[in-house]
């Protein structure tokens, strides 16, 4: 049972072509909505503080002005915007009886959520490439991973991420939508959106389903290939201490990759069931809100230099 008034349902059902949507979110009694609001407000605030602290620490500490930490600071900046693309609207819906989102607002959220998610995949691949160069080519690393190359890689991540879904989302936004206008999700997801189109467009659905996994799969294969080469290089290190040190430099990144891709694989790799909508919401919530909260913790706990820089910054 939803908490929206029945008249909102009638408004959408009586119109053949809809101009707005209802995001069901997590239907529950009013007390539950308030509890969820408090919980996710805390998650959002902690995510901003955690990722913001990493950005400030990297900017403030000169010793962290290296490609590895510059990439990390950009990744934290990305995480702030990634969680902001969904959580504030979700928080507003917790306190609203209508839970409405405008047509333009829905597609803007759709675009930014997927573009930022694609950018995150590209950043994870570039960070894996940086670790590959540092471990497999340690003597040549300063000349290979220059400041210019690092800046070009960062720019490429942002540009590719925001260009990839531009045309498909523009085409979908030009379609007519009919029916109830109800999206059983806390964000504008392509599946429920395409189900509301007045006329089915199998070609467009095929194009979108083909393009969507590319920014996810290609960086993942690149990351796996990089770490296969890293593992092979580390195993050739004669001392156990040397192997441990080499592994520790990429342990945080591997943990972040495992969290992000693990949740995505659960979502897209699990068989469909009658609880598919609920499972999709929970898993999407994990990689879009919980993972950005955990990433700063992972990087600060496993990295001595980052811990020292954060401690110095917090003492200011």
PDB file of C-alpha atoms in Angstrom:
ATOM      1  CA  UNK A   1       0.000   0.000   0.000  1.00  0.00           C
ATOM      2  CA  UNK A   2       1.317   3.419  -0.941  1.00  0.00           C
ATOM      3  CA  UNK A   3       0.987   6.572   1.101  1.00  0.00           C
ATOM      4  CA  UNK A   4      -0.023   8.848  -1.783  1.00  0.00           C
ATOM      5  CA  UNK A   5      -3.631  10.133  -1.938  1.00  0.00           C
ATOM      6  CA  UNK A   6      -6.013   8.248  -4.188  1.00  0.00           C
ATOM      7  CA  UNK A   7      -6.731  11.391  -6.209  1.00  0.00           C
ATOM      8  CA  UNK A   8      -3.180  11.320  -7.563  1.00  0.00           C
ATOM      9  CA  UNK A   9      -3.828   7.855  -8.964  1.00  0.00           C
ATOM     10  CA  UNK A  10      -7.042   9.090 -10.592  1.00  0.00           C
ATOM     11  CA  UNK A  11      -5.310  12.086 -12.094  1.00  0.00           C
ATOM     12  CA  UNK A  12      -2.852   9.848 -13.904  1.00  0.00           C
ATOM     13  CA  UNK A  13      -5.359   7.142 -14.877  1.00  0.00           C
ATOM     14  CA  UNK A  14      -7.778   9.661 -16.417  1.00  0.00           C
ATOM     15  CA  UNK A  15      -5.103  11.078 -18.701  1.00  0.00           C
ATOM     16  CA  UNK A  16      -4.113   9.187 -21.831  1.00  0.00           C
ATOM     17  CA  UNK A  17      -0.700  10.831 -22.026  1.00  0.00           C
ATOM     18  CA  UNK A  18       1.092  11.554 -18.772  1.00  0.00           C
ATOM     19  CA  UNK A  19       3.456  14.443 -18.092  1.00  0.00           C
ATOM     20  CA  UNK A  20       4.749  13.343 -14.694  1.00  0.00           C
ATOM     21  CA  UNK A  21       5.419  10.249 -12.639  1.00  0.00           C
ATOM     22  CA  UNK A  22       4.841   8.817  -9.173  1.00  0.00           C
ATOM     23  CA  UNK A  23       7.897   7.257  -7.554  1.00  0.00           C
ATOM     24  CA  UNK A  24       6.623   4.598  -5.152  1.00  0.00           C
ATOM     25  CA  UNK A  25       9.949   4.365  -3.339  1.00  0.00           C
ATOM     26  CA  UNK A  26       9.611   2.238  -0.195  1.00  0.00           C
ATOM     27  CA  UNK A  27       5.869   2.121   0.655  1.00  0.00           C
ATOM     28  CA  UNK A  28       5.242   1.862   4.397  1.00  0.00           C
ATOM     29  CA  UNK A  29       3.281   3.667   7.164  1.00  0.00           C
ATOM     30  CA  UNK A  30       4.026   7.307   7.928  1.00  0.00           C
ATOM     31  CA  UNK A  31       6.179   6.410  10.937  1.00  0.00           C
ATOM     32  CA  UNK A  32       8.300   4.149   8.728  1.00  0.00           C
ATOM     33  CA  UNK A  33       8.715   6.933   6.162  1.00  0.00           C
ATOM     34  CA  UNK A  34       9.988   9.289   8.867  1.00  0.00           C
ATOM     35  CA  UNK A  35      12.388   6.640  10.167  1.00  0.00           C
ATOM     36  CA  UNK A  36      13.730   6.061   6.651  1.00  0.00           C
ATOM     37  CA  UNK A  37      14.099   9.824   6.207  1.00  0.00           C
ATOM     38  CA  UNK A  38      16.231  10.092   9.353  1.00  0.00           C
ATOM     39  CA  UNK A  39      18.304   7.021   8.409  1.00  0.00           C
ATOM     40  CA  UNK A  40      19.099   8.122   4.854  1.00  0.00           C
ATOM     41  CA  UNK A  41      19.643  11.724   5.916  1.00  0.00           C
ATOM     42  CA  UNK A  42      22.395  10.423   8.204  1.00  0.00           C
ATOM     43  CA  UNK A  43      23.803   8.235   5.401  1.00  0.00           C
ATOM     44  CA  UNK A  44      23.815  11.181   2.999  1.00  0.00           C
ATOM     45  CA  UNK A  45      25.438  13.546   5.503  1.00  0.00           C
ATOM     46  CA  UNK A  46      28.144  11.009   6.428  1.00  0.00           C
ATOM     47  CA  UNK A  47      28.817  10.347   2.735  1.00  0.00           C
ATOM     48  CA  UNK A  48      29.333  14.059   2.103  1.00  0.00           C
ATOM     49  CA  UNK A  49      31.614  14.381   5.143  1.00  0.00           C
ATOM     50  CA  UNK A  50      33.644  11.262   4.351  1.00  0.00           C
ATOM     51  CA  UNK A  51      34.252  11.985   0.679  1.00  0.00           C
ATOM     52  CA  UNK A  52      34.678  15.698   1.336  1.00  0.00           C
ATOM     53  CA  UNK A  53      37.366  14.912   3.935  1.00  0.00           C
ATOM     54  CA  UNK A  54      39.339  12.861   1.403  1.00  0.00           C
ATOM     55  CA  UNK A  55      39.165  15.707  -1.135  1.00  0.00           C
ATOM     56  CA  UNK A  56      40.321  18.243   1.470  1.00  0.00           C
ATOM     57  CA  UNK A  57      43.111  15.966   2.727  1.00  0.00           C
ATOM     58  CA  UNK A  58      44.486  15.419  -0.793  1.00  0.00           C
ATOM     59  CA  UNK A  59      44.294  19.143  -1.600  1.00  0.00           C
ATOM     60  CA  UNK A  60      45.893  20.171   1.708  1.00  0.00           C
ATOM     61  CA  UNK A  61      48.729  17.594   1.990  1.00  0.00           C
ATOM     62  CA  UNK A  62      51.475  18.136  -0.594  1.00  0.00           C
ATOM     63  CA  UNK A  63      52.735  14.575  -0.145  1.00  0.00           C
ATOM     64  CA  UNK A  64      49.449  13.296  -1.593  1.00  0.00           C
ATOM     65  CA  UNK A  65      49.787  15.257  -4.824  1.00  0.00           C
ATOM     66  CA  UNK A  66      50.492  12.059  -6.772  1.00  0.00           C
ATOM     67  CA  UNK A  67      48.392  10.395  -9.506  1.00  0.00           C
ATOM     68  CA  UNK A  68      47.057   7.743  -7.120  1.00  0.00           C
ATOM     69  CA  UNK A  69      45.609  10.278  -4.664  1.00  0.00           C
ATOM     70  CA  UNK A  70      44.554  12.785  -7.324  1.00  0.00           C
ATOM     71  CA  UNK A  71      42.487  10.001  -8.896  1.00  0.00           C
ATOM     72  CA  UNK A  72      41.099   9.162  -5.444  1.00  0.00           C
ATOM     73  CA  UNK A  73      40.111  12.788  -4.808  1.00  0.00           C
ATOM     74  CA  UNK A  74      38.320  12.946  -8.163  1.00  0.00           C
ATOM     75  CA  UNK A  75      36.626   9.639  -7.386  1.00  0.00           C
ATOM     76  CA  UNK A  76      35.405  11.043  -4.045  1.00  0.00           C
ATOM     77  CA  UNK A  77      34.127  14.155  -5.833  1.00  0.00           C
ATOM     78  CA  UNK A  78      32.261  11.861  -8.236  1.00  0.00           C
ATOM     79  CA  UNK A  79      30.766   9.887  -5.333  1.00  0.00           C
ATOM     80  CA  UNK A  80      29.341  13.069  -3.820  1.00  0.00           C
ATOM     81  CA  UNK A  81      27.485  13.877  -7.025  1.00  0.00           C
ATOM     82  CA  UNK A  82      26.492  10.249  -7.586  1.00  0.00           C
ATOM     83  CA  UNK A  83      24.694   9.997  -4.246  1.00  0.00           C
ATOM     84  CA  UNK A  84      23.254  13.500  -4.720  1.00  0.00           C
ATOM     85  CA  UNK A  85      21.587  12.453  -7.985  1.00  0.00           C
ATOM     86  CA  UNK A  86      19.141  10.206  -6.089  1.00  0.00           C
ATOM     87  CA  UNK A  87      19.129  10.626  -2.298  1.00  0.00           C
ATOM     88  CA  UNK A  88      17.833  14.239  -1.929  1.00  0.00           C
ATOM     89  CA  UNK A  89      14.805  13.471  -4.111  1.00  0.00           C
ATOM     90  CA  UNK A  90      14.252  10.229  -2.183  1.00  0.00           C
ATOM     91  CA  UNK A  91      14.383  12.160   1.110  1.00  0.00           C
ATOM     92  CA  UNK A  92      11.836  14.673  -0.178  1.00  0.00           C
ATOM     93  CA  UNK A  93       9.496  11.818  -1.161  1.00  0.00           C
ATOM     94  CA  UNK A  94       9.719  10.321   2.335  1.00  0.00           C
ATOM     95  CA  UNK A  95       8.086  13.489   3.668  1.00  0.00           C
ATOM     96  CA  UNK A  96       5.660  13.953   0.785  1.00  0.00           C
ATOM     97  CA  UNK A  97       2.224  12.438   0.341  1.00  0.00           C
ATOM     98  CA  UNK A  98       2.274  12.876  -3.432  1.00  0.00           C
ATOM     99  CA  UNK A  99       5.732  11.452  -4.272  1.00  0.00           C
ATOM    100  CA  UNK A 100       5.572  13.127  -7.668  1.00  0.00           C
ATOM    101  CA  UNK A 101       8.452  13.875 -10.009  1.00  0.00           C
ATOM    102  CA  UNK A 102       8.054  15.999 -13.123  1.00  0.00           C
ATOM    103  CA  UNK A 103       8.726  14.667 -16.606  1.00  0.00           C
ATOM    104  CA  UNK A 104      11.879  16.787 -17.019  1.00  0.00           C
ATOM    105  CA  UNK A 105      13.002  16.043 -13.455  1.00  0.00           C
ATOM    106  CA  UNK A 106      12.634  12.318 -14.054  1.00  0.00           C
ATOM    107  CA  UNK A 107      14.779  12.337 -17.185  1.00  0.00           C
ATOM    108  CA  UNK A 108      17.375  14.634 -15.671  1.00  0.00           C
ATOM    109  CA  UNK A 109      17.724  12.207 -12.773  1.00  0.00           C
ATOM    110  CA  UNK A 110      17.816   9.306 -15.230  1.00  0.00           C
ATOM    111  CA  UNK A 111      20.607  10.980 -17.223  1.00  0.00           C
ATOM    112  CA  UNK A 112      22.764  12.057 -14.296  1.00  0.00           C
ATOM    113  CA  UNK A 113      22.399   8.774 -12.394  1.00  0.00           C
ATOM    114  CA  UNK A 114      23.475   6.650 -15.355  1.00  0.00           C
ATOM    115  CA  UNK A 115      26.139   9.096 -16.534  1.00  0.00           C
ATOM    116  CA  UNK A 116      27.711   9.325 -13.085  1.00  0.00           C
ATOM    117  CA  UNK A 117      27.507   5.540 -12.722  1.00  0.00           C
ATOM    118  CA  UNK A 118      29.296   5.099 -16.060  1.00  0.00           C
ATOM    119  CA  UNK A 119      31.913   7.658 -15.020  1.00  0.00           C
ATOM    120  CA  UNK A 120      32.486   5.670 -11.825  1.00  0.00           C
ATOM    121  CA  UNK A 121      33.164   2.517 -13.864  1.00  0.00           C
ATOM    122  CA  UNK A 122      35.690   4.395 -16.011  1.00  0.00           C
ATOM    123  CA  UNK A 123      37.388   5.825 -12.908  1.00  0.00           C
ATOM    124  CA  UNK A 124      37.698   2.368 -11.342  1.00  0.00           C
ATOM    125  CA  UNK A 125      39.358   1.157 -14.564  1.00  0.00           C
ATOM    126  CA  UNK A 126      41.789   4.095 -14.641  1.00  0.00           C
ATOM    127  CA  UNK A 127      42.673   3.534 -10.968  1.00  0.00           C
ATOM    128  CA  UNK A 128      43.381  -0.124 -11.760  1.00  0.00           C
ATOM    129  CA  UNK A 129      45.616   0.993 -14.642  1.00  0.00           C
ATOM    130  CA  UNK A 130      47.484   3.300 -12.263  1.00  0.00           C
ATOM    131  CA  UNK A 131      48.098   0.395  -9.835  1.00  0.00           C
ATOM    132  CA  UNK A 132      49.231  -1.799 -12.733  1.00  0.00           C
ATOM    133  CA  UNK A 133      51.857   0.768 -13.772  1.00  0.00           C
ATOM    134  CA  UNK A 134      52.993   1.321 -10.163  1.00  0.00           C
ATOM    135  CA  UNK A 135      53.469  -2.398  -9.434  1.00  0.00           C
ATOM    136  CA  UNK A 136      54.483  -3.841 -12.809  1.00  0.00           C
ATOM    137  CA  UNK A 137      56.657  -0.905 -13.926  1.00  0.00           C
ATOM    138  CA  UNK A 138      57.839   0.695 -10.653  1.00  0.00           C
ATOM    139  CA  UNK A 139      61.050   2.195 -12.064  1.00  0.00           C
ATOM    140  CA  UNK A 140      59.288   3.721 -15.059  1.00  0.00           C
ATOM    141  CA  UNK A 141      56.138   4.756 -13.186  1.00  0.00           C
ATOM    142  CA  UNK A 142      57.083   8.464 -12.718  1.00  0.00           C
ATOM    143  CA  UNK A 143      57.787   8.852 -16.432  1.00  0.00           C
ATOM    144  CA  UNK A 144      54.751   6.810 -17.538  1.00  0.00           C
ATOM    145  CA  UNK A 145      52.055   8.203 -15.229  1.00  0.00           C
ATOM    146  CA  UNK A 146      52.802  11.889 -15.677  1.00  0.00           C
ATOM    147  CA  UNK A 147      50.625  14.725 -14.459  1.00  0.00           C
ATOM    148  CA  UNK A 148      49.503  15.359 -18.027  1.00  0.00           C
ATOM    149  CA  UNK A 149      48.485  11.728 -18.605  1.00  0.00           C
ATOM    150  CA  UNK A 150      46.653  11.694 -15.266  1.00  0.00           C
ATOM    151  CA  UNK A 151      44.739  14.865 -16.197  1.00  0.00           C
ATOM    152  CA  UNK A 152      43.870  13.430 -19.632  1.00  0.00           C
ATOM    153  CA  UNK A 153      42.603  10.184 -18.085  1.00  0.00           C
ATOM    154  CA  UNK A 154      40.446  12.075 -15.572  1.00  0.00           C
ATOM    155  CA  UNK A 155      38.983  14.272 -18.312  1.00  0.00           C
ATOM    156  CA  UNK A 156      38.303  11.223 -20.492  1.00  0.00           C
ATOM    157  CA  UNK A 157      36.393   9.526 -17.660  1.00  0.00           C
ATOM    158  CA  UNK A 158      34.066  12.503 -17.207  1.00  0.00           C
ATOM    159  CA  UNK A 159      33.556  13.123 -20.931  1.00  0.00           C
ATOM    160  CA  UNK A 160      32.909   9.458 -21.827  1.00  0.00           C
ATOM    161  CA  UNK A 161      30.604   8.974 -18.856  1.00  0.00           C
ATOM    162  CA  UNK A 162      28.413  11.957 -19.738  1.00  0.00           C
ATOM    163  CA  UNK A 163      28.343  11.395 -23.493  1.00  0.00           C
ATOM    164  CA  UNK A 164      27.518   7.685 -23.473  1.00  0.00           C
ATOM    165  CA  UNK A 165      23.824   7.880 -22.514  1.00  0.00           C
ATOM    166  CA  UNK A 166      23.093  11.305 -24.002  1.00  0.00           C
ATOM    167  CA  UNK A 167      21.499  10.147 -27.284  1.00  0.00           C
ATOM    168  CA  UNK A 168      19.562   7.099 -25.932  1.00  0.00           C
ATOM    169  CA  UNK A 169      18.064   9.125 -23.084  1.00  0.00           C
ATOM    170  CA  UNK A 170      17.172  11.972 -25.442  1.00  0.00           C
ATOM    171  CA  UNK A 171      15.355   9.533 -27.748  1.00  0.00           C
ATOM    172  CA  UNK A 172      13.448   7.915 -24.856  1.00  0.00           C
ATOM    173  CA  UNK A 173      12.446  11.355 -23.538  1.00  0.00           C
ATOM    174  CA  UNK A 174      10.770  12.111 -26.876  1.00  0.00           C
ATOM    175  CA  UNK A 175       8.386   9.147 -26.508  1.00  0.00           C
ATOM    176  CA  UNK A 176       4.807   9.433 -25.243  1.00  0.00           C
ATOM    177  CA  UNK A 177       3.975   7.825 -21.910  1.00  0.00           C
ATOM    178  CA  UNK A 178       0.545   6.480 -20.980  1.00  0.00           C
ATOM    179  CA  UNK A 179      -1.132   4.662 -18.106  1.00  0.00           C
ATOM    180  CA  UNK A 180      -0.816   5.149 -14.376  1.00  0.00           C
ATOM    181  CA  UNK A 181       2.538   6.936 -14.436  1.00  0.00           C
ATOM    182  CA  UNK A 182       3.616   4.828 -11.457  1.00  0.00           C
ATOM    183  CA  UNK A 183       7.302   3.824 -11.219  1.00  0.00           C
ATOM    184  CA  UNK A 184       7.870   1.111  -8.632  1.00  0.00           C
ATOM    185  CA  UNK A 185      11.292   2.431  -7.670  1.00  0.00           C
ATOM    186  CA  UNK A 186      12.867   5.297  -5.734  1.00  0.00           C
ATOM    187  CA  UNK A 187      14.423   6.700  -8.927  1.00  0.00           C
ATOM    188  CA  UNK A 188      13.585   6.946 -12.621  1.00  0.00           C
ATOM    189  CA  UNK A 189      14.760   3.545 -13.798  1.00  0.00           C
ATOM    190  CA  UNK A 190      14.701   2.650 -17.545  1.00  0.00           C
ATOM    191  CA  UNK A 191      12.754  -0.592 -17.089  1.00  0.00           C
ATOM    192  CA  UNK A 192       9.618   0.927 -15.507  1.00  0.00           C
ATOM    193  CA  UNK A 193       9.911   3.972 -17.793  1.00  0.00           C
ATOM    194  CA  UNK A 194       9.935   1.934 -21.014  1.00  0.00           C
ATOM    195  CA  UNK A 195       6.998  -0.100 -19.678  1.00  0.00           C
ATOM    196  CA  UNK A 196       4.953   3.137 -19.565  1.00  0.00           C
ATOM    197  CA  UNK A 197       5.479   4.112 -23.221  1.00  0.00           C
ATOM    198  CA  UNK A 198       2.266   4.358 -25.264  1.00  0.00           C
ATOM    199  CA  UNK A 199       3.735   2.339 -28.120  1.00  0.00           C
ATOM    200  CA  UNK A 200       6.402  -0.289 -27.674  1.00  0.00           C
ATOM    201  CA  UNK A 201       9.705   0.488 -29.371  1.00  0.00           C
ATOM    202  CA  UNK A 202      11.627  -2.792 -29.564  1.00  0.00           C
ATOM    203  CA  UNK A 203      14.434  -1.214 -31.590  1.00  0.00           C
ATOM    204  CA  UNK A 204      14.972   1.500 -28.974  1.00  0.00           C
ATOM    205  CA  UNK A 205      14.807  -1.032 -26.157  1.00  0.00           C
ATOM    206  CA  UNK A 206      17.377  -3.180 -27.975  1.00  0.00           C
ATOM    207  CA  UNK A 207      19.684  -0.202 -28.518  1.00  0.00           C
ATOM    208  CA  UNK A 208      19.430   0.821 -24.870  1.00  0.00           C
ATOM    209  CA  UNK A 209      19.910  -2.725 -23.549  1.00  0.00           C
ATOM    210  CA  UNK A 210      22.962  -3.051 -25.810  1.00  0.00           C
ATOM    211  CA  UNK A 211      24.553   0.288 -24.913  1.00  0.00           C
ATOM    212  CA  UNK A 212      23.830   0.219 -21.164  1.00  0.00           C
ATOM    213  CA  UNK A 213      26.106  -2.690 -20.182  1.00  0.00           C
ATOM    214  CA  UNK A 214      29.120  -1.468 -22.200  1.00  0.00           C
ATOM    215  CA  UNK A 215      30.386   1.126 -19.641  1.00  0.00           C
ATOM    216  CA  UNK A 216      29.938  -1.582 -16.999  1.00  0.00           C
ATOM    217  CA  UNK A 217      31.414  -4.638 -18.717  1.00  0.00           C
ATOM    218  CA  UNK A 218      34.359  -3.132 -20.639  1.00  0.00           C
ATOM    219  CA  UNK A 219      35.909  -1.368 -17.578  1.00  0.00           C
ATOM    220  CA  UNK A 220      35.310  -4.529 -15.500  1.00  0.00           C
ATOM    221  CA  UNK A 221      37.207  -6.683 -18.028  1.00  0.00           C
ATOM    222  CA  UNK A 222      39.973  -4.071 -18.092  1.00  0.00           C
ATOM    223  CA  UNK A 223      40.171  -4.087 -14.280  1.00  0.00           C
ATOM    224  CA  UNK A 224      40.334  -7.891 -14.178  1.00  0.00           C
ATOM    225  CA  UNK A 225      43.037  -7.935 -16.865  1.00  0.00           C
ATOM    226  CA  UNK A 226      45.072  -5.320 -14.967  1.00  0.00           C
ATOM    227  CA  UNK A 227      44.923  -7.299 -11.739  1.00  0.00           C
ATOM    228  CA  UNK A 228      45.856 -10.552 -13.462  1.00  0.00           C
ATOM    229  CA  UNK A 229      49.050  -8.828 -14.599  1.00  0.00           C
ATOM    230  CA  UNK A 230      49.514  -7.299 -11.130  1.00  0.00           C
ATOM    231  CA  UNK A 231      49.084 -10.700  -9.475  1.00  0.00           C
ATOM    232  CA  UNK A 232      51.585 -12.277 -11.823  1.00  0.00           C
ATOM    233  CA  UNK A 233      54.112  -9.518 -11.064  1.00  0.00           C
ATOM    234  CA  UNK A 234      53.549  -9.702  -7.294  1.00  0.00           C
ATOM    235  CA  UNK A 235      54.021 -13.467  -7.195  1.00  0.00           C
ATOM    236  CA  UNK A 236      57.475 -12.976  -8.719  1.00  0.00           C
ATOM    237  CA  UNK A 237      58.545 -10.785  -5.775  1.00  0.00           C
ATOM    238  CA  UNK A 238      60.978 -12.930  -3.736  1.00  0.00           C
ATOM    239  CA  UNK A 239      60.183 -11.699  -0.217  1.00  0.00           C
ATOM    240  CA  UNK A 240      56.887 -12.120   1.612  1.00  0.00           C
ATOM    241  CA  UNK A 241      57.161  -8.554   2.936  1.00  0.00           C
ATOM    242  CA  UNK A 242      57.543  -7.236  -0.596  1.00  0.00           C
ATOM    243  CA  UNK A 243      54.489  -9.161  -1.777  1.00  0.00           C
ATOM    244  CA  UNK A 244      52.434  -7.900   1.168  1.00  0.00           C
ATOM    245  CA  UNK A 245      53.446  -4.304   0.473  1.00  0.00           C
ATOM    246  CA  UNK A 246      52.556  -4.658  -3.198  1.00  0.00           C
ATOM    247  CA  UNK A 247      49.154  -6.135  -2.389  1.00  0.00           C
ATOM    248  CA  UNK A 248      48.439  -3.446   0.211  1.00  0.00           C
ATOM    249  CA  UNK A 249      48.762  -0.689  -2.408  1.00  0.00           C
ATOM    250  CA  UNK A 250      45.805  -2.077  -4.354  1.00  0.00           C
ATOM    251  CA  UNK A 251      43.783  -3.674  -1.546  1.00  0.00           C
ATOM    252  CA  UNK A 252      41.520  -0.650  -1.035  1.00  0.00           C
ATOM    253  CA  UNK A 253      40.776  -0.360  -4.736  1.00  0.00           C
ATOM    254  CA  UNK A 254      39.978  -4.069  -4.969  1.00  0.00           C
ATOM    255  CA  UNK A 255      37.589  -3.753  -2.026  1.00  0.00           C
ATOM    256  CA  UNK A 256      35.754  -0.832  -3.670  1.00  0.00           C
ATOM    257  CA  UNK A 257      35.562  -2.689  -6.999  1.00  0.00           C
ATOM    258  CA  UNK A 258      34.201  -5.773  -5.217  1.00  0.00           C
ATOM    259  CA  UNK A 259      31.492  -3.739  -3.452  1.00  0.00           C
ATOM    260  CA  UNK A 260      30.362  -1.909  -6.570  1.00  0.00           C
ATOM    261  CA  UNK A 261      30.513  -4.716  -9.105  1.00  0.00           C
ATOM    262  CA  UNK A 262      29.348  -7.328  -6.593  1.00  0.00           C
ATOM    263  CA  UNK A 263      26.077  -5.484  -6.006  1.00  0.00           C
ATOM    264  CA  UNK A 264      25.606  -4.822  -9.730  1.00  0.00           C
ATOM    265  CA  UNK A 265      26.163  -8.498 -10.576  1.00  0.00           C
ATOM    266  CA  UNK A 266      23.608  -9.498  -7.940  1.00  0.00           C
ATOM    267  CA  UNK A 267      21.106  -7.174  -9.599  1.00  0.00           C
ATOM    268  CA  UNK A 268      21.699  -8.121 -13.220  1.00  0.00           C
ATOM    269  CA  UNK A 269      22.878 -11.685 -12.757  1.00  0.00           C
ATOM    270  CA  UNK A 270      20.189 -13.050 -10.444  1.00  0.00           C
ATOM    271  CA  UNK A 271      17.143 -14.816 -11.923  1.00  0.00           C
ATOM    272  CA  UNK A 272      13.874 -12.903 -12.063  1.00  0.00           C
ATOM    273  CA  UNK A 273      11.271 -13.559  -9.405  1.00  0.00           C
ATOM    274  CA  UNK A 274       8.077 -12.145  -8.034  1.00  0.00           C
ATOM    275  CA  UNK A 275      10.190 -10.037  -5.668  1.00  0.00           C
ATOM    276  CA  UNK A 276      12.279  -8.596  -8.520  1.00  0.00           C
ATOM    277  CA  UNK A 277      11.124  -4.984  -8.014  1.00  0.00           C
ATOM    278  CA  UNK A 278      11.905  -5.076  -4.287  1.00  0.00           C
ATOM    279  CA  UNK A 279      15.285  -6.707  -4.894  1.00  0.00           C
ATOM    280  CA  UNK A 280      16.173  -4.134  -7.557  1.00  0.00           C
ATOM    281  CA  UNK A 281      15.397  -1.283  -5.181  1.00  0.00           C
ATOM    282  CA  UNK A 282      17.505  -2.762  -2.377  1.00  0.00           C
ATOM    283  CA  UNK A 283      20.503  -3.551  -4.589  1.00  0.00           C
ATOM    284  CA  UNK A 284      20.296  -0.183  -6.391  1.00  0.00           C
ATOM    285  CA  UNK A 285      20.161   1.506  -3.005  1.00  0.00           C
ATOM    286  CA  UNK A 286      23.284  -0.379  -1.937  1.00  0.00           C
ATOM    287  CA  UNK A 287      25.515   0.617  -4.845  1.00  0.00           C
ATOM    288  CA  UNK A 288      24.076   4.136  -5.186  1.00  0.00           C
ATOM    289  CA  UNK A 289      23.964   5.179  -1.513  1.00  0.00           C
ATOM    290  CA  UNK A 290      25.707   2.683   0.779  1.00  0.00           C
ATOM    291  CA  UNK A 291      28.831   2.095  -1.346  1.00  0.00           C
ATOM    292  CA  UNK A 292      29.669   5.841  -1.582  1.00  0.00           C
ATOM    293  CA  UNK A 293      29.425   5.901   2.233  1.00  0.00           C
ATOM    294  CA  UNK A 294      31.784   2.929   2.674  1.00  0.00           C
ATOM    295  CA  UNK A 295      34.418   3.960   0.112  1.00  0.00           C
ATOM    296  CA  UNK A 296      36.031   6.732   2.228  1.00  0.00           C
ATOM    297  CA  UNK A 297      36.122   4.352   5.196  1.00  0.00           C
ATOM    298  CA  UNK A 298      37.851   1.672   3.120  1.00  0.00           C
ATOM    299  CA  UNK A 299      40.465   4.049   1.730  1.00  0.00           C
ATOM    300  CA  UNK A 300      41.179   5.764   5.052  1.00  0.00           C
ATOM    301  CA  UNK A 301      41.426   2.548   7.097  1.00  0.00           C
ATOM    302  CA  UNK A 302      43.648   0.615   4.681  1.00  0.00           C
ATOM    303  CA  UNK A 303      45.965   3.446   3.631  1.00  0.00           C
ATOM    304  CA  UNK A 304      48.525   4.766   6.120  1.00  0.00           C
ATOM    305  CA  UNK A 305      49.317   7.930   4.143  1.00  0.00           C
ATOM    306  CA  UNK A 306      45.643   8.793   3.858  1.00  0.00           C
ATOM    307  CA  UNK A 307      45.095   8.168   7.585  1.00  0.00           C
ATOM    308  CA  UNK A 308      47.982  10.493   8.475  1.00  0.00           C
ATOM    309  CA  UNK A 309      46.740  13.196   6.095  1.00  0.00           C
ATOM    310  CA  UNK A 310      43.194  12.972   7.468  1.00  0.00           C
ATOM    311  CA  UNK A 311      44.441  13.154  11.050  1.00  0.00           C
ATOM    312  CA  UNK A 312      46.503  16.260  10.238  1.00  0.00           C
ATOM    313  CA  UNK A 313      43.592  17.850   8.390  1.00  0.00           C
ATOM    314  CA  UNK A 314      41.100  17.163  11.208  1.00  0.00           C
ATOM    315  CA  UNK A 315      43.462  18.768  13.744  1.00  0.00           C
ATOM    316  CA  UNK A 316      43.380  22.075  11.880  1.00  0.00           C
TER     317      UNK A 316
END
